[in-house]
Amino acid sequence: MSIDLDAVNDYISLANVFAPGTGDCSVAVWFQVDAVTGFMVIMSDETNSPSPNTGMLRLAVRGDQAGDPVWWTLQDNLGSVTLELASTTATLTGTWYHAAGTRTGATMRIYINGVEEANSGAGPTGSISNDQNSALGVQSTVGSGFLDGRIEDARYYNRLLSAEEVAILASGYRGPLGGEAGWWSCDNFRGIAHPDGTTLTAATHYLRDESGNGNTGDPIGGVIARASDAPSAFPMWLSATAFHLTRDKVLTGALSWVGTVVKAISITSGFTG
């Protein structure tokens, strides 16, 4: 499943999740655009508040820039250092992309479809946290940059994702890597058994946070749940207590594959779905 946003007023409101302070952080997400219309935000935590509360984290499609790239942007909460990394891949309509951005110390990297496309050692080293909420599909608390397209499997980490881990996610893997601070698969909506085509009601049809940290997403403005054709190399996600089959109920070869590349998962018995 995915969430379908209309570029007018649709977005997912989150708590202040994207707040790593001075520590490492990473974002990863599948997205598709219906039109490349200027500046469109995929994931964001930013504010119009004055210093010392201007920390910013943003992943966005920049249709207002040559080549329609994806930009990974961080700014410290004093507003003294801002770094924007641009992808070399152009964003085309109707195409699914996997985008990821990472930060460790002053080093930032942006990946598209599992491939690193830019990096810099001149990023902010100060805190990039603020006191505002995070969001999917819009500039959080700013109310502009609405996305015209779809989002699926959005993740936030208060740690560095390795290049190998980014490549695993870009291959279509939908399971946990470990250390997710927020994880919105867009497969699970509160109060809806068969969500495809359903207009999600704010304060009712919350997006489940698969990380277990309780950071549910509130669908604002008429977000629609849609069946997705985004690449998916693995048919389920695994928890420490059960297999939850959310897509095709296929298990052939799955256990050895996961045990090879996602070593942090503890597999026990129990099947649901």
Short mmCIF file of C-alpha atoms in Angstrom, two decimals:
data_model
loop_
_atom_site.label_atom_id
_atom_site.label_comp_id
_atom_site.label_asym_id
_atom_site.label_seq_id
_atom_site.Cartn_x
_atom_site.Cartn_y
_atom_site.Cartn_z
CA MET A 1 0.00 0.00 0.00
CA SER A 2 0.94 3.64 -0.39
CA ILE A 3 -0.47 7.04 0.52
CA ASP A 4 -1.67 9.24 -2.35
CA LEU A 5 -1.22 13.01 -1.91
CA ASP A 6 -2.83 15.69 -4.10
CA ALA A 7 -0.37 18.65 -3.88
CA VAL A 8 -3.16 20.82 -2.45
CA ASN A 9 -3.52 20.11 1.26
CA ASP A 10 -2.78 16.41 1.87
CA TYR A 11 -0.01 15.28 4.21
CA ILE A 12 0.80 13.05 7.17
CA SER A 13 1.33 14.81 10.50
CA LEU A 14 3.79 13.21 12.90
CA ALA A 15 5.15 13.98 16.34
CA ASN A 16 8.59 15.59 16.61
CA VAL A 17 10.23 12.37 15.38
CA PHE A 18 13.02 13.66 13.10
CA ALA A 19 15.11 15.09 15.93
CA PRO A 20 18.64 13.63 16.17
CA GLY A 21 20.26 16.59 17.91
CA THR A 22 23.98 16.42 17.14
CA GLY A 23 23.89 12.68 16.48
CA ASP A 24 23.77 10.54 13.37
CA CYS A 25 20.55 10.27 11.39
CA SER A 26 19.16 8.68 8.23
CA VAL A 27 15.95 8.80 6.22
CA ALA A 28 14.74 6.35 3.59
CA VAL A 29 11.55 6.26 1.53
CA TRP A 30 9.89 5.05 -1.67
CA PHE A 31 8.11 7.79 -3.63
CA GLN A 32 6.47 8.49 -6.97
CA VAL A 33 5.28 11.82 -8.40
CA ASP A 34 2.24 12.46 -10.58
CA ALA A 35 3.66 15.77 -11.75
CA VAL A 36 6.94 17.61 -11.23
CA THR A 37 5.57 20.96 -10.12
CA GLY A 38 8.18 23.04 -8.40
CA PHE A 39 9.23 22.36 -4.82
CA MET A 40 7.62 19.21 -3.33
CA VAL A 41 8.53 17.76 0.06
CA ILE A 42 8.73 14.03 0.80
CA MET A 43 9.89 14.07 4.45
CA SER A 44 10.41 17.12 6.62
CA ASP A 45 11.00 18.59 10.05
CA GLU A 46 11.39 22.36 9.88
CA THR A 47 10.05 25.55 11.32
CA ASN A 48 9.73 29.28 10.82
CA SER A 49 10.80 29.82 14.44
CA PRO A 50 13.78 32.10 15.08
CA SER A 51 17.21 30.98 16.32
CA PRO A 52 18.03 28.94 18.39
CA ASN A 53 15.23 26.78 17.07
CA THR A 54 15.73 26.74 13.30
CA GLY A 55 16.92 23.14 12.92
CA MET A 56 15.81 21.60 9.64
CA LEU A 57 15.75 18.14 8.07
CA ARG A 58 14.22 17.77 4.61
CA LEU A 59 14.06 15.37 1.67
CA ALA A 60 12.35 16.97 -1.32
CA VAL A 61 11.81 16.85 -5.09
CA ARG A 62 13.12 20.09 -6.59
CA GLY A 63 11.19 20.64 -9.79
CA ASP A 64 12.24 24.29 -9.46
CA GLN A 65 15.87 23.27 -10.13
CA ALA A 66 17.52 22.15 -13.38
CA GLY A 67 17.21 18.42 -13.88
CA ASP A 68 14.39 17.98 -11.34
CA PRO A 69 16.66 16.41 -8.67
CA VAL A 70 15.96 15.18 -5.15
CA TRP A 71 17.59 17.35 -2.46
CA TRP A 72 18.71 16.20 1.00
CA THR A 73 18.92 19.25 3.27
CA LEU A 74 20.06 19.76 6.86
CA GLN A 75 20.41 22.99 8.85
CA ASP A 76 21.59 23.44 12.43
CA ASN A 77 19.25 25.02 14.93
CA LEU A 78 21.24 28.25 15.01
CA GLY A 79 20.77 28.66 11.27
CA SER A 80 24.52 29.04 10.88
CA VAL A 81 25.24 26.00 8.66
CA THR A 82 23.00 24.65 5.91
CA LEU A 83 23.93 21.98 3.39
CA GLU A 84 21.85 20.79 0.45
CA LEU A 85 22.90 17.74 -1.57
CA ALA A 86 21.31 17.21 -4.99
CA SER A 87 20.83 13.89 -6.73
CA THR A 88 22.06 13.41 -10.28
CA THR A 89 18.97 11.36 -11.16
CA ALA A 90 16.10 13.38 -12.60
CA THR A 91 12.64 12.79 -11.16
CA LEU A 92 10.19 11.49 -13.78
CA THR A 93 6.43 11.19 -13.36
CA GLY A 94 4.94 7.76 -12.82
CA THR A 95 8.25 6.19 -11.74
CA TRP A 96 8.96 4.77 -8.30
CA TYR A 97 12.25 5.87 -6.71
CA HIS A 98 13.95 4.90 -3.49
CA ALA A 99 15.63 7.90 -1.85
CA ALA A 100 17.82 7.93 1.25
CA GLY A 101 19.83 10.59 3.07
CA THR A 102 22.38 10.07 5.84
CA ARG A 103 24.40 12.20 8.23
CA THR A 104 27.34 11.35 10.48
CA GLY A 105 29.35 14.22 11.91
CA ALA A 106 29.74 16.77 9.10
CA THR A 107 29.39 14.14 6.35
CA MET A 108 26.13 13.88 4.42
CA ARG A 109 25.22 11.49 1.60
CA ILE A 110 22.27 11.11 -0.73
CA TYR A 111 21.29 7.86 -2.43
CA ILE A 112 18.81 7.20 -5.23
CA ASN A 113 17.78 3.61 -5.92
CA GLY A 114 20.56 2.36 -3.68
CA VAL A 115 23.36 4.28 -5.40
CA GLU A 116 25.24 7.14 -3.72
CA GLU A 117 24.91 10.20 -5.95
CA ALA A 118 26.48 12.97 -3.86
CA ASN A 119 28.29 13.53 -0.59
CA SER A 120 29.94 16.34 1.34
CA GLY A 121 31.97 16.75 4.52
CA ALA A 122 30.73 20.32 5.03
CA GLY A 123 27.38 19.58 6.67
CA PRO A 124 26.21 21.00 9.99
CA THR A 125 27.72 19.41 13.11
CA GLY A 126 25.49 21.28 15.56
CA SER A 127 22.04 20.14 16.62
CA ILE A 128 19.48 20.02 13.83
CA SER A 129 16.54 19.42 16.16
CA ASN A 130 13.72 21.88 16.79
CA ASP A 131 10.52 21.88 18.86
CA GLN A 132 8.13 21.38 15.92
CA ASN A 133 6.38 18.33 14.48
CA SER A 134 7.64 16.24 11.58
CA ALA A 135 5.63 15.42 8.45
CA LEU A 136 5.39 13.38 5.26
CA GLY A 137 4.41 15.19 2.08
CA VAL A 138 4.76 18.82 3.20
CA GLN A 139 7.09 21.29 4.92
CA SER A 140 6.19 20.56 8.54
CA THR A 141 4.66 23.56 10.35
CA VAL A 142 5.39 25.74 7.30
CA GLY A 143 2.42 24.55 5.23
CA SER A 144 3.91 24.62 1.73
CA GLY A 145 5.70 22.26 -0.62
CA PHE A 146 2.83 19.76 -0.83
CA LEU A 147 3.73 16.57 -2.71
CA ASP A 148 1.80 15.53 -5.81
CA GLY A 149 2.34 11.79 -5.73
CA ARG A 150 2.69 8.75 -3.50
CA ILE A 151 4.81 7.69 -0.53
CA GLU A 152 5.50 4.22 0.79
CA ASP A 153 7.77 2.64 3.41
CA ALA A 154 9.07 5.89 4.93
CA ARG A 155 11.69 5.38 7.65
CA TYR A 156 13.67 7.55 10.05
CA TYR A 157 16.74 6.44 12.04
CA ASN A 158 18.76 8.11 14.80
CA ARG A 159 21.78 6.28 13.42
CA LEU A 160 23.80 6.02 10.24
CA LEU A 161 22.49 3.65 7.57
CA SER A 162 25.39 1.98 5.80
CA ALA A 163 25.60 1.88 2.01
CA GLU A 164 24.79 -1.84 2.22
CA GLU A 165 21.66 -1.18 4.27
CA VAL A 166 20.49 1.51 1.85
CA ALA A 167 21.00 -0.93 -1.04
CA ILE A 168 18.95 -3.57 0.81
CA LEU A 169 16.03 -1.16 1.21
CA ALA A 170 16.33 -0.01 -2.42
CA SER A 171 16.16 -3.64 -3.56
CA GLY A 172 12.58 -3.69 -2.28
CA TYR A 173 13.14 -5.23 1.16
CA ARG A 174 10.31 -4.29 3.51
CA GLY A 175 11.54 -5.73 6.80
CA PRO A 176 13.26 -4.05 9.76
CA LEU A 177 16.96 -3.25 9.71
CA GLY A 178 17.08 -2.45 13.41
CA GLY A 179 17.05 0.90 15.17
CA GLU A 180 14.06 2.42 13.38
CA ALA A 181 12.93 5.50 15.33
CA GLY A 182 9.91 5.85 13.06
CA TRP A 183 8.69 3.53 10.29
CA TRP A 184 5.53 4.05 8.28
CA SER A 185 5.11 1.16 5.83
CA CYS A 186 1.75 2.58 4.67
CA ASP A 187 0.36 -0.98 4.80
CA ASN A 188 -1.47 -0.54 8.10
CA PHE A 189 -4.17 2.04 8.84
CA ARG A 190 -6.15 2.03 12.06
CA GLY A 191 -9.79 1.00 11.63
CA ILE A 192 -9.54 -0.14 7.98
CA ALA A 193 -9.31 -3.80 6.98
CA HIS A 194 -9.12 -3.27 3.19
CA PRO A 195 -7.85 0.27 2.66
CA ASP A 196 -7.30 0.46 -1.14
CA GLY A 197 -9.06 3.56 -2.46
CA THR A 198 -10.18 4.74 0.99
CA THR A 199 -9.98 8.41 1.87
CA LEU A 200 -8.32 8.45 5.27
CA THR A 201 -10.02 10.39 8.04
CA ALA A 202 -7.89 12.61 10.27
CA ALA A 203 -7.67 11.54 13.92
CA THR A 204 -9.20 8.18 12.99
CA HIS A 205 -7.33 6.27 10.28
CA TYR A 206 -3.85 6.67 11.72
CA LEU A 207 -0.79 5.20 9.99
CA ARG A 208 0.79 2.60 12.22
CA ASP A 209 4.40 3.16 13.29
CA GLU A 210 6.00 -0.24 12.63
CA SER A 211 9.02 0.71 14.76
CA GLY A 212 6.98 0.14 17.91
CA ASN A 213 7.74 3.64 19.20
CA GLY A 214 4.16 4.85 18.94
CA ASN A 215 4.81 7.61 16.39
CA THR A 216 1.53 7.14 14.54
CA GLY A 217 0.87 9.33 11.52
CA ASP A 218 -2.29 11.43 11.27
CA PRO A 219 -3.64 11.78 7.68
CA ILE A 220 -4.61 15.40 7.04
CA GLY A 221 -6.58 16.90 4.14
CA GLY A 222 -8.01 13.80 2.44
CA VAL A 223 -5.05 11.45 2.00
CA ILE A 224 -6.05 8.34 0.00
CA ALA A 225 -4.73 4.83 0.59
CA ARG A 226 -3.73 3.16 -2.69
CA ALA A 227 -2.54 -0.28 -3.72
CA SER A 228 1.09 0.04 -4.73
CA ASP A 229 3.22 -1.30 -7.54
CA ALA A 230 6.48 -0.09 -5.99
CA PRO A 231 9.31 -2.64 -6.21
CA SER A 232 9.11 -5.23 -3.45
CA ALA A 233 11.71 -7.98 -3.33
CA PHE A 234 10.51 -9.50 -0.07
CA PRO A 235 6.86 -10.25 0.63
CA MET A 236 6.62 -9.48 4.34
CA TRP A 237 8.13 -7.81 7.34
CA LEU A 238 9.34 -9.74 10.35
CA SER A 239 9.06 -8.97 14.04
CA ALA A 240 10.74 -10.73 16.92
CA THR A 241 7.52 -12.59 17.71
CA ALA A 242 5.83 -13.42 14.42
CA PHE A 243 5.87 -13.25 10.68
CA HIS A 244 3.31 -10.75 9.42
CA LEU A 245 2.50 -11.46 5.78
CA THR A 246 1.28 -8.18 4.38
CA ARG A 247 1.76 -8.84 0.66
CA ASP A 248 2.06 -12.18 -1.15
CA LYS A 249 1.98 -15.14 1.22
CA VAL A 250 5.22 -16.59 -0.08
CA LEU A 251 7.90 -18.04 2.18
CA THR A 252 10.15 -19.99 -0.19
CA GLY A 253 13.78 -19.11 0.49
CA ALA A 254 12.84 -16.20 2.75
CA LEU A 255 14.42 -17.33 6.01
CA SER A 256 17.94 -17.90 4.70
CA TRP A 257 17.81 -14.63 2.76
CA VAL A 258 16.89 -12.56 5.81
CA GLY A 259 19.36 -14.36 8.03
CA THR A 260 22.10 -13.39 5.61
CA VAL A 261 21.51 -9.68 5.24
CA VAL A 262 19.57 -8.59 8.32
CA LYS A 263 21.50 -10.11 11.16
CA ALA A 264 19.75 -8.15 13.92
CA ILE A 265 16.42 -9.94 13.51
CA SER A 266 15.59 -12.62 16.06
CA ILE A 267 13.19 -15.10 14.44
CA THR A 268 10.76 -17.10 16.55
CA SER A 269 7.78 -19.19 15.67
CA GLY A 270 4.30 -17.96 14.89
CA PHE A 271 2.59 -17.00 11.66
CA THR A 272 -0.21 -14.53 11.08
CA GLY A 273 -1.89 -13.40 7.93
#
